[in-house]
PDB file of C-alpha atoms and ligand atoms in Angstrom:
ATOM      1  CA  MET A   1      18.810   7.004  -3.786  1.00 74.00           C
ATOM      2  CA  ALA A   2      16.183   8.899  -1.124  1.00 80.00           C
ATOM      3  CA  PHE A   3      12.788   7.024  -0.603  1.00 90.00           C
ATOM      4  CA  ILE A   4      10.359   8.545   1.522  1.00 95.00           C
ATOM      5  CA  ILE A   5       8.634   5.975   4.056  1.00 96.00           C
ATOM      6  CA  ARG A   6       5.684   7.673   5.338  1.00 97.00           C
ATOM      7  CA  PRO A   7       2.189   6.454   7.393  1.00 97.00           C
ATOM      8  CA  MET A   8      -0.062   4.960   4.257  1.00 97.00           C
ATOM      9  CA  ARG A   9      -3.024   7.416   3.410  1.00 96.00           C
ATOM     10  CA  GLN A  10      -6.352   7.167   1.404  1.00 95.00           C
ATOM     11  CA  GLU A  11      -4.925   8.105  -1.884  1.00 95.00           C
ATOM     12  CA  ASP A  12      -2.699   5.412  -1.592  1.00 96.00           C
ATOM     13  CA  LEU A  13      -5.392   2.958  -1.824  1.00 97.00           C
ATOM     14  CA  PRO A  14      -5.269   2.396  -5.653  1.00 95.00           C
ATOM     15  CA  GLN A  15      -1.737   1.373  -5.554  1.00 97.00           C
ATOM     16  CA  VAL A  16      -1.970  -0.521  -2.247  1.00 97.00           C
ATOM     17  CA  ASN A  17      -4.452  -2.668  -3.875  1.00 96.00           C
ATOM     18  CA  GLU A  18      -2.525  -3.155  -6.921  1.00 96.00           C
ATOM     19  CA  ILE A  19       0.457  -4.102  -5.066  1.00 97.00           C
ATOM     20  CA  ASP A  20      -1.767  -6.409  -3.017  1.00 97.00           C
ATOM     21  CA  HIS A  21      -2.676  -8.212  -5.950  1.00 96.00           C
ATOM     22  CA  GLU A  22       0.072  -8.759  -7.593  1.00 96.00           C
ATOM     23  CA  ALA A  23       2.124 -10.010  -4.565  1.00 97.00           C
ATOM     24  CA  PHE A  24      -0.989 -12.229  -3.045  1.00 95.00           C
ATOM     25  CA  PRO A  25      -2.968 -13.191  -6.072  1.00 92.00           C
ATOM     26  CA  THR A  26      -4.764 -15.919  -4.313  1.00 90.00           C
ATOM     27  CA  LEU A  27      -5.981 -13.955  -1.302  1.00 87.00           C
ATOM     28  CA  TRP A  28     -10.043 -13.614  -1.790  1.00 80.00           C
ATOM     29  CA  PRO A  29     -11.436 -11.716  -0.410  1.00 85.00           C
ATOM     30  CA  PRO A  30      -8.444  -9.399  -0.430  1.00 89.00           C
ATOM     31  CA  PRO A  31      -7.636  -7.236   2.579  1.00 94.00           C
ATOM     32  CA  ASN A  32      -9.827  -3.815   3.231  1.00 97.00           C
ATOM     33  CA  TYR A  33      -7.333  -1.505   3.342  1.00 97.00           C
ATOM     34  CA  GLN A  34      -9.863   1.242   4.105  1.00 97.00           C
ATOM     35  CA  ARG A  35     -10.862  -0.397   7.113  1.00 97.00           C
ATOM     36  CA  GLU A  36      -7.338  -0.829   8.156  1.00 98.00           C
ATOM     37  CA  LEU A  37      -6.899   3.059   7.671  1.00 97.00           C
ATOM     38  CA  ASP A  38      -9.909   3.366  10.007  1.00 97.00           C
ATOM     39  CA  ASN A  39      -8.603   0.715  12.389  1.00 97.00           C
ATOM     40  CA  GLY A  40      -7.260   2.541  15.544  1.00 96.00           C
ATOM     41  CA  LEU A  41      -5.270  -0.671  16.259  1.00 97.00           C
ATOM     42  CA  ALA A  42      -3.787  -0.768  12.605  1.00 98.00           C
ATOM     43  CA  HIS A  43      -0.250   0.930  11.179  1.00 98.00           C
ATOM     44  CA  TYR A  44       0.458   1.007   7.873  1.00 98.00           C
ATOM     45  CA  ILE A  45       3.612   2.344   5.950  1.00 98.00           C
ATOM     46  CA  VAL A  46       4.088   2.865   2.485  1.00 98.00           C
ATOM     47  CA  ALA A  47       8.174   3.334   0.921  1.00 97.00           C
ATOM     48  CA  CYS A  48       7.761   5.829  -2.014  1.00 96.00           C
ATOM     49  CA  ASP A  49       9.090   8.562  -3.916  1.00 93.00           C
ATOM     50  CA  ASP A  50       7.617  11.945  -4.453  1.00 88.00           C
ATOM     51  CA  GLU A  51       9.862  12.844  -7.678  1.00 88.00           C
ATOM     52  CA  ILE A  52       7.921  10.014  -9.662  1.00 90.00           C
ATOM     53  CA  GLU A  53       4.542  10.429 -10.395  1.00 90.00           C
ATOM     54  CA  TYR A  54       2.316   7.233 -10.027  1.00 91.00           C
ATOM     55  CA  GLN A  55       0.767   6.317 -13.546  1.00 89.00           C
ATOM     56  CA  PRO A  56      -2.423   3.863 -13.290  1.00 88.00           C
ATOM     57  CA  PRO A  57      -1.947   0.666 -15.866  1.00 84.00           C
ATOM     58  CA  LYS A  58      -3.809   1.465 -18.883  1.00 80.00           C
ATOM     59  CA  ASP A  59      -5.482  -1.753 -19.290  1.00 66.00           C
ATOM     60  CA  THR A  60      -7.026  -1.757 -15.944  1.00 55.00           C
ATOM     61  CA  PRO A  61      -9.962   0.475 -15.586  1.00 52.00           C
ATOM     62  CA  GLN A  62     -11.237   0.770 -11.962  1.00 52.00           C
ATOM     63  CA  ARG A  63     -14.186  -0.870 -11.203  1.00 51.00           C
ATOM     64  CA  GLY A  64     -17.392  -0.465  -9.216  1.00 47.00           C
ATOM     65  CA  LEU A  65     -18.597   2.858  -7.385  1.00 46.00           C
ATOM     66  CA  SER A  66     -15.277   4.256  -7.366  1.00 48.00           C
ATOM     67  CA  GLY A  67     -14.236   3.398 -11.120  1.00 46.00           C
ATOM     68  CA  LEU A  68     -17.821   5.431 -12.082  1.00 45.00           C
ATOM     69  CA  ILE A  69     -16.688   7.895  -9.467  1.00 41.00           C
ATOM     70  CA  ALA A  70     -13.068   8.441 -11.858  1.00 43.00           C
ATOM     71  CA  ARG A  71     -15.046   8.209 -15.216  1.00 43.00           C
ATOM     72  CA  MET A  72     -17.316  11.296 -13.822  1.00 43.00           C
ATOM     73  CA  LYS A  73     -14.644  13.244 -12.801  1.00 42.00           C
ATOM     74  CA  PRO A  74     -13.985  15.128 -16.378  1.00 39.00           C
ATOM     75  CA  LEU A  75     -17.376  16.253 -16.249  1.00 39.00           C
ATOM     76  CA  SER A  76     -17.369  17.776 -12.692  1.00 38.00           C
ATOM     77  CA  ASN A  77     -13.871  19.314 -13.384  1.00 39.00           C
ATOM     78  CA  HIS A  78     -14.614  22.070 -16.066  1.00 38.00           C
ATOM     79  CA  ARG A  79     -14.048  25.017 -13.303  1.00 42.00           C
ATOM     80  CA  LYS A  80     -10.732  26.813 -13.966  1.00 43.00           C
ATOM     81  CA  PRO A  81      -8.784  26.953 -10.970  1.00 43.00           C
ATOM     82  CA  SER A  82      -8.196  30.572  -9.631  1.00 49.00           C
ATOM     83  CA  ASN A  83      -4.638  31.929  -9.785  1.00 51.00           C
ATOM     84  CA  ASN A  84      -3.733  31.518  -6.466  1.00 53.00           C
ATOM     85  CA  GLU A  85      -5.116  27.647  -5.964  1.00 50.00           C
ATOM     86  CA  VAL A  86      -2.492  25.119  -5.347  1.00 46.00           C
ATOM     87  CA  PRO A  87      -2.395  22.734  -8.006  1.00 48.00           C
ATOM     88  CA  PRO A  88      -3.197  19.351  -6.409  1.00 49.00           C
ATOM     89  CA  LYS A  89      -0.117  17.037  -5.673  1.00 56.00           C
ATOM     90  CA  ALA A  90       0.903  14.551  -8.332  1.00 57.00           C
ATOM     91  CA  ARG A  91       0.346  11.087  -6.337  1.00 84.00           C
ATOM     92  CA  GLU A  92       3.776   9.526  -5.267  1.00 93.00           C
ATOM     93  CA  TYR A  93       4.822   6.353  -6.641  1.00 96.00           C
ATOM     94  CA  ILE A  94       4.743   3.457  -4.154  1.00 97.00           C
ATOM     95  CA  TYR A  95       7.140   0.832  -3.976  1.00 98.00           C
ATOM     96  CA  GLY A  96       5.538  -1.238  -1.429  1.00 98.00           C
ATOM     97  CA  PHE A  97       4.013  -1.240   1.773  1.00 98.00           C
ATOM     98  CA  THR A  98       3.494  -3.209   5.382  1.00 98.00           C
ATOM     99  CA  GLY A  99       1.693  -2.728   8.188  1.00 98.00           C
ATOM    100  CA  LEU A 100       1.112  -4.154  11.905  1.00 98.00           C
ATOM    101  CA  TRP A 101      -1.854  -4.379  14.550  1.00 98.00           C
ATOM    102  CA  LEU A 102      -0.679  -3.276  18.058  1.00 98.00           C
ATOM    103  CA  MET A 103      -2.247  -5.233  20.580  1.00 96.00           C
ATOM    104  CA  ALA A 104      -1.243  -5.490  24.441  1.00 95.00           C
ATOM    105  CA  GLY A 105       2.667  -4.792  23.839  1.00 94.00           C
ATOM    106  CA  GLU A 106       2.536  -7.228  21.166  1.00 98.00           C
ATOM    107  CA  ALA A 107       3.065  -6.055  17.190  1.00 98.00           C
ATOM    108  CA  HIS A 108       1.481  -8.575  14.529  1.00 98.00           C
ATOM    109  CA  ILE A 109       2.751  -7.899  11.525  1.00 98.00           C
ATOM    110  CA  THR A 110      -0.168  -8.406   8.960  1.00 97.00           C
ATOM    111  CA  ASN A 111       1.578  -8.038   5.826  1.00 96.00           C
ATOM    112  CA  ILE A 112       4.579  -6.568   3.553  1.00 98.00           C
ATOM    113  CA  ALA A 113       4.733  -6.353   0.138  1.00 98.00           C
ATOM    114  CA  VAL A 114       7.333  -4.838  -2.719  1.00 98.00           C
ATOM    115  CA  ARG A 115       6.279  -4.226  -6.236  1.00 98.00           C
ATOM    116  CA  GLU A 116       7.602  -7.023  -8.168  1.00 98.00           C
ATOM    117  CA  LYS A 117       9.972  -5.300 -10.461  1.00 97.00           C
ATOM    118  CA  HIS A 118      11.540  -3.822  -7.199  1.00 97.00           C
ATOM    119  CA  ARG A 119      12.236  -6.789  -5.476  1.00 98.00           C
ATOM    120  CA  ARG A 120      15.615  -7.674  -4.423  1.00 97.00           C
ATOM    121  CA  GLN A 121      17.020  -4.365  -4.278  1.00 96.00           C
ATOM    122  CA  GLY A 122      16.929  -3.901  -0.346  1.00 96.00           C
ATOM    123  CA  MET A 123      13.115  -2.311  -0.118  1.00 97.00           C
ATOM    124  CA  GLY A 124      11.749  -5.128   1.778  1.00 98.00           C
ATOM    125  CA  GLU A 125      14.313  -4.839   3.961  1.00 97.00           C
ATOM    126  CA  LEU A 126      13.870  -0.811   4.124  1.00 96.00           C
ATOM    127  CA  LEU A 127       9.960  -1.218   5.433  1.00 97.00           C
ATOM    128  CA  LEU A 128      11.114  -4.163   7.397  1.00 98.00           C
ATOM    129  CA  ILE A 129      13.620  -1.859   9.732  1.00 96.00           C
ATOM    130  CA  SER A 130      11.078   1.367   9.421  1.00 96.00           C
ATOM    131  CA  LEU A 131       7.972  -1.103  10.650  1.00 97.00           C
ATOM    132  CA  ILE A 132      10.251  -2.703  13.744  1.00 97.00           C
ATOM    133  CA  ASP A 133      11.304   0.743  14.575  1.00 96.00           C
ATOM    134  CA  LEU A 134       7.769   1.716  14.346  1.00 97.00           C
ATOM    135  CA  ALA A 135       7.072  -1.112  16.725  1.00 97.00           C
ATOM    136  CA  ILE A 136       9.468  -0.107  19.254  1.00 97.00           C
ATOM    137  CA  GLU A 137       7.988   3.664  19.334  1.00 96.00           C
ATOM    138  CA  LEU A 138       4.504   2.299  19.646  1.00 97.00           C
ATOM    139  CA  GLY A 139       6.000   0.414  22.956  1.00 97.00           C
ATOM    140  CA  ALA A 140       5.877  -3.103  21.678  1.00 98.00           C
ATOM    141  CA  LYS A 141       8.016  -5.421  23.279  1.00 97.00           C
ATOM    142  CA  LEU A 142       7.477  -8.430  21.047  1.00 98.00           C
ATOM    143  CA  VAL A 143       6.973  -8.362  17.275  1.00 98.00           C
ATOM    144  CA  THR A 144       5.349 -11.517  15.787  1.00 98.00           C
ATOM    145  CA  LEU A 145       4.098 -12.851  12.309  1.00 98.00           C
ATOM    146  CA  GLU A 146       2.409 -15.733  10.355  1.00 98.00           C
ATOM    147  CA  VAL A 147       4.060 -16.627   7.048  1.00 98.00           C
ATOM    148  CA  ARG A 148       3.526 -19.197   4.375  1.00 97.00           C
ATOM    149  CA  ALA A 149       5.160 -22.782   4.829  1.00 98.00           C
ATOM    150  CA  SER A 150       6.329 -22.410   1.367  1.00 97.00           C
ATOM    151  CA  ASN A 151       7.393 -19.044   1.338  1.00 98.00           C
ATOM    152  CA  ILE A 152      10.750 -19.151   1.733  1.00 97.00           C
ATOM    153  CA  ASP A 153      11.739 -15.939   0.489  1.00 97.00           C
ATOM    154  CA  ALA A 154       9.872 -14.082   3.063  1.00 98.00           C
ATOM    155  CA  GLN A 155      10.934 -16.525   5.938  1.00 98.00           C
ATOM    156  CA  SER A 156      14.472 -15.522   4.994  1.00 98.00           C
ATOM    157  CA  LEU A 157      13.923 -12.005   5.332  1.00 98.00           C
ATOM    158  CA  TYR A 158      12.235 -12.390   8.825  1.00 98.00           C
ATOM    159  CA  ALA A 159      15.068 -14.626   9.743  1.00 98.00           C
ATOM    160  CA  LYS A 160      17.674 -12.215   8.838  1.00 97.00           C
ATOM    161  CA  TYR A 161      16.074  -9.876  11.207  1.00 97.00           C
ATOM    162  CA  GLY A 162      16.067 -11.925  14.154  1.00 96.00           C
ATOM    163  CA  PHE A 163      12.667 -13.400  13.987  1.00 98.00           C
ATOM    164  CA  VAL A 164      12.335 -17.252  15.258  1.00 98.00           C
ATOM    165  CA  GLU A 165      10.391 -19.736  14.321  1.00 98.00           C
ATOM    166  CA  VAL A 166       8.020 -20.665  17.748  1.00 98.00           C
ATOM    167  CA  GLY A 167       5.438 -22.596  15.894  1.00 98.00           C
ATOM    168  CA  LEU A 168       2.965 -24.004  13.229  1.00 98.00           C
ATOM    169  CA  ARG A 169      -0.692 -22.920  12.743  1.00 97.00           C
ATOM    170  CA  ARG A 170      -2.123 -26.131  10.577  1.00 98.00           C
ATOM    171  CA  GLY A 171      -4.260 -25.314   7.596  1.00 97.00           C
ATOM    172  CA  TYR A 172      -3.926 -21.301   8.606  1.00 95.00           C
ATOM    173  CA  TYR A 173      -4.551 -20.002   4.867  1.00 94.00           C
ATOM    174  CA  SER A 174      -7.979 -20.341   3.438  1.00 90.00           C
ATOM    175  CA  ASP A 175      -7.130 -20.575  -0.134  1.00 90.00           C
ATOM    176  CA  ASN A 176      -5.316 -23.534  -0.033  1.00 92.00           C
ATOM    177  CA  ARG A 177      -5.070 -24.721   3.494  1.00 94.00           C
ATOM    178  CA  GLU A 178      -1.415 -24.253   3.622  1.00 96.00           C
ATOM    179  CA  ASP A 179       0.300 -23.989   7.240  1.00 98.00           C
ATOM    180  CA  GLY A 180       1.390 -20.614   8.839  1.00 98.00           C
ATOM    181  CA  VAL A 181       4.685 -20.521  10.416  1.00 98.00           C
ATOM    182  CA  LEU A 182       4.545 -18.304  13.117  1.00 98.00           C
ATOM    183  CA  MET A 183       7.647 -16.312  13.724  1.00 98.00           C
ATOM    184  CA  THR A 184       8.549 -13.918  16.665  1.00 98.00           C
ATOM    185  CA  ILE A 185      11.128 -11.390  17.848  1.00 98.00           C
ATOM    186  CA  GLU A 186      10.845 -12.263  21.735  1.00 95.00           C
ATOM    187  CA  ASP A 187      12.161  -9.012  23.559  1.00 95.00           C
ATOM    188  CA  VAL A 188      12.490  -6.330  20.885  1.00 97.00           C
ATOM    189  CA  THR A 189      13.568  -3.634  23.158  1.00 96.00           C
ATOM    190  CA  SER A 190      16.612  -5.997  24.620  1.00 97.00           C
ATOM    191  CA  SER A 191      20.434  -5.015  24.338  1.00 97.00           C
ATOM    192  CA  PRO A 192      21.044  -7.678  21.840  1.00 96.00           C
ATOM    193  CA  VAL A 193      18.326  -7.335  19.571  1.00 96.00           C
ATOM    194  CA  GLN A 194      18.892  -3.711  19.313  1.00 96.00           C
ATOM    195  CA  ALA A 195      22.734  -4.236  18.582  1.00 97.00           C
ATOM    196  CA  ASN A 196      21.674  -6.628  15.800  1.00 96.00           C
ATOM    197  CA  LEU A 197      19.131  -4.159  14.429  1.00 96.00           C
ATOM    198  CA  ARG A 198      21.612  -1.378  14.425  1.00 97.00           C
ATOM    199  CA  ARG A 199      24.462  -3.974  12.795  1.00 97.00           C
ATOM    200  CA  LEU A 200      21.231  -4.791  10.338  1.00 97.00           C
ATOM    201  CA  LYS A 201      20.778  -1.262   9.631  1.00 95.00           C
ATOM    202  CA  GLN A 202      24.287  -0.084   9.058  1.00 95.00           C
ATOM    203  CA  ALA A 203      25.004  -2.785   6.344  1.00 96.00           C
ATOM    204  CA  HIS A 204      21.692  -1.887   4.679  1.00 95.00           C
ATOM    205  CA  ALA A 205      22.844   1.371   4.236  1.00 93.00           C
ATOM    206  CA  GLN A 206      25.992   0.603   3.366  1.00 94.00           C
ATOM    207  CA  ARG A 207      25.059  -2.058   1.160  1.00 95.00           C
ATOM    208  CA  TRP A 208      22.209  -0.214  -1.160  1.00 94.00           C
ATOM    209  CA  GLU A 209      23.383   3.396  -0.432  1.00 89.00           C
ATOM    210  CA  MET A 210      19.972   4.095   0.349  1.00 83.00           C
ATOM    211  CA  THR A 211      18.351   6.869   2.626  1.00 80.00           C
ATOM    212  CA  ALA A 212      14.903   6.962   3.735  1.00 84.00           C
ATOM    213  CA  HIS A 213      13.319  10.079   5.056  1.00 88.00           C
ATOM    214  CA  ILE A 214      10.897   9.326   7.517  1.00 87.00           C
ATOM    215  CA  ILE A 215       7.711  11.066   8.201  1.00 88.00           C
ATOM    216  CA  ALA A 216       5.881  11.149  11.271  1.00 75.00           C
ATOM    217  CA  LEU A 217       5.042   7.829  11.528  1.00 77.00           C
TER     218      LEU A 217
HETATM  219  C1  LIG B   1       9.284 -10.783   0.880  1.00 75.14           C
HETATM  220  C2  LIG B   1       9.198  -9.680  -0.017  1.00 75.14           C
HETATM  221  C3  LIG B   1       8.573  -8.467   0.787  1.00 75.14           C
HETATM  222  C4  LIG B   1      10.875  -8.967  -0.075  1.00 75.14           C
HETATM  223  O1  LIG B   1      11.043  -8.166  -0.429  1.00 75.14           O
HETATM  224  P1  LIG B   1      12.282  -7.587  -1.463  1.00 75.14           P
HETATM  225  O2  LIG B   1      12.413  -6.089  -1.512  1.00 75.14           O
HETATM  226  O3  LIG B   1      12.856  -8.432  -2.215  1.00 75.14           O
HETATM  227  O4  LIG B   1      13.009  -7.741   0.040  1.00 75.14           O
HETATM  228  P2  LIG B   1      14.940  -7.431   0.023  1.00 75.14           P
HETATM  229  O5  LIG B   1      15.830  -7.332  -1.489  1.00 75.14           O
HETATM  230  O6  LIG B   1      14.929  -6.119   0.993  1.00 75.14           O
HETATM  231  O7  LIG B   1      15.894  -8.619   0.445  1.00 75.14           O
HETATM  232  C5  LIG B   1      15.644  -8.573   1.937  1.00 75.14           C
HETATM  233  C6  LIG B   1      15.981 -10.149   2.533  1.00 75.14           C
HETATM  234  O8  LIG B   1      15.036 -11.028   2.024  1.00 75.14           O
HETATM  235  C7  LIG B   1      15.215 -12.686   1.545  1.00 75.14           C
HETATM  236  N1  LIG B   1      15.009 -12.599   0.457  1.00 75.14           N
HETATM  237  C8  LIG B   1      14.056 -11.682  -0.504  1.00 75.14           C
HETATM  238  N2  LIG B   1      13.684 -12.352  -1.466  1.00 75.14           N
HETATM  239  C9  LIG B   1      14.499 -13.724  -1.905  1.00 75.14           C
HETATM  240  C10 LIG B   1      14.628 -14.343  -2.671  1.00 75.14           C
HETATM  241  N3  LIG B   1      13.647 -14.421  -3.880  1.00 75.14           N
HETATM  242  N4  LIG B   1      15.424 -15.588  -2.598  1.00 75.14           N
HETATM  243  C11 LIG B   1      15.825 -15.646  -1.476  1.00 75.14           C
HETATM  244  N5  LIG B   1      15.838 -14.786   0.129  1.00 75.14           N
HETATM  245  C12 LIG B   1      14.942 -13.595  -0.246  1.00 75.14           C
HETATM  246  C13 LIG B   1      16.837 -12.651   1.930  1.00 75.14           C
HETATM  247  O9  LIG B   1      17.187 -12.709   3.118  1.00 75.14           O
HETATM  248  C14 LIG B   1      17.258 -11.162   1.635  1.00 75.14           C
HETATM  249  O10 LIG B   1      18.487 -10.910   1.878  1.00 75.14           O
HETATM  250  P3  LIG B   1      19.587 -10.972   1.277  1.00 75.14           P
HETATM  251  O11 LIG B   1      19.706  -9.758   0.116  1.00 75.14           O
HETATM  252  O12 LIG B   1      20.819 -10.706   1.980  1.00 75.14           O
HETATM  253  O13 LIG B   1      19.818 -12.200   0.672  1.00 75.14           O
HETATM  254  C15 LIG B   1       8.985  -9.554  -1.453  1.00 75.14           C
HETATM  255  O14 LIG B   1       9.506 -10.789  -2.037  1.00 75.14           O
HETATM  256  C16 LIG B   1       7.237  -9.873  -1.577  1.00 75.14           C
HETATM  257  O15 LIG B   1       6.809  -8.873  -1.756  1.00 75.14           O
HETATM  258  N6  LIG B   1       6.745 -11.086  -1.640  1.00 75.14           N
HETATM  259  C17 LIG B   1       5.548 -11.070  -1.865  1.00 75.14           C
HETATM  260  C18 LIG B   1       4.874 -10.930  -0.710  1.00 75.14           C
HETATM  261  C19 LIG B   1       5.223 -11.495   0.240  1.00 75.14           C
HETATM  262  O16 LIG B   1       5.180 -12.794   0.210  1.00 75.14           O
HETATM  263  N7  LIG B   1       5.001 -10.980   1.504  1.00 75.14           N
HETATM  264  C20 LIG B   1       5.373 -12.151   2.960  1.00 75.14           C
HETATM  265  C21 LIG B   1       4.061 -12.446   3.419  1.00 75.14           C
HETATM  266  S1  LIG B   1       4.500 -13.032   5.015  1.00 75.14           S
END
């Protein structure tokens, strides 16, 4: 299967919010991804397929101002397109996303999430591989993150990619005061880390027969 990995864009936000809500239902307030897109330190990517058109769920009408604008659109769309106008591109289907903040040579992974129905199919790994590559490209020496103490699935994904537990932040998560486990890849450009990443990438490509078309990250 072929996927596209590309920077997150404004038009992705409805899907990104949907995936975020499914992945982190207790997080309130939810992250403001519009602000993240405007933040020069933040870098977000999505894994998507441009051959599948995104269909918003029927039972969740958009709320607030964006919902009002969406409902008003049919009224303002009565102008017929002229013959040489290119029709707007259908919105690509997003499987998952991830992001980091880059500060003083440190890449801090803010989150990673895959739609529930596409989990356990190598998508989380594809995103993490792409994000680590992006961190290196941006000049990071260290990659770090916090993960809930109870989130064994994510911890095992990070451990597979060479993240090592280096500390515990007590009561880090505001919703239930759960501890955050601090995990780090210390020297991401070192030869042993790079060799391990190459091996993991090869194993991932062979196992899932997945190719990713990466668009200027
Ligand atoms: C964590 C998450 C992104 C993983 O995505 P995914 O597409 O299912 O992951 P993959 O299929 O690429 O799995 C890669 C590795 O992750 C680990 N993993 C993922 N799901 C797991 C599970 N249910 N049980 C145990 N290990 C799991 C394994 O190490 C796995 O490697 P393996 O297949 O060799 O065992 C996904 O479960 C998710 O979106 N969770 C909700 C959001 C979240 O908790 N994010 C982390 C915040 S810190």
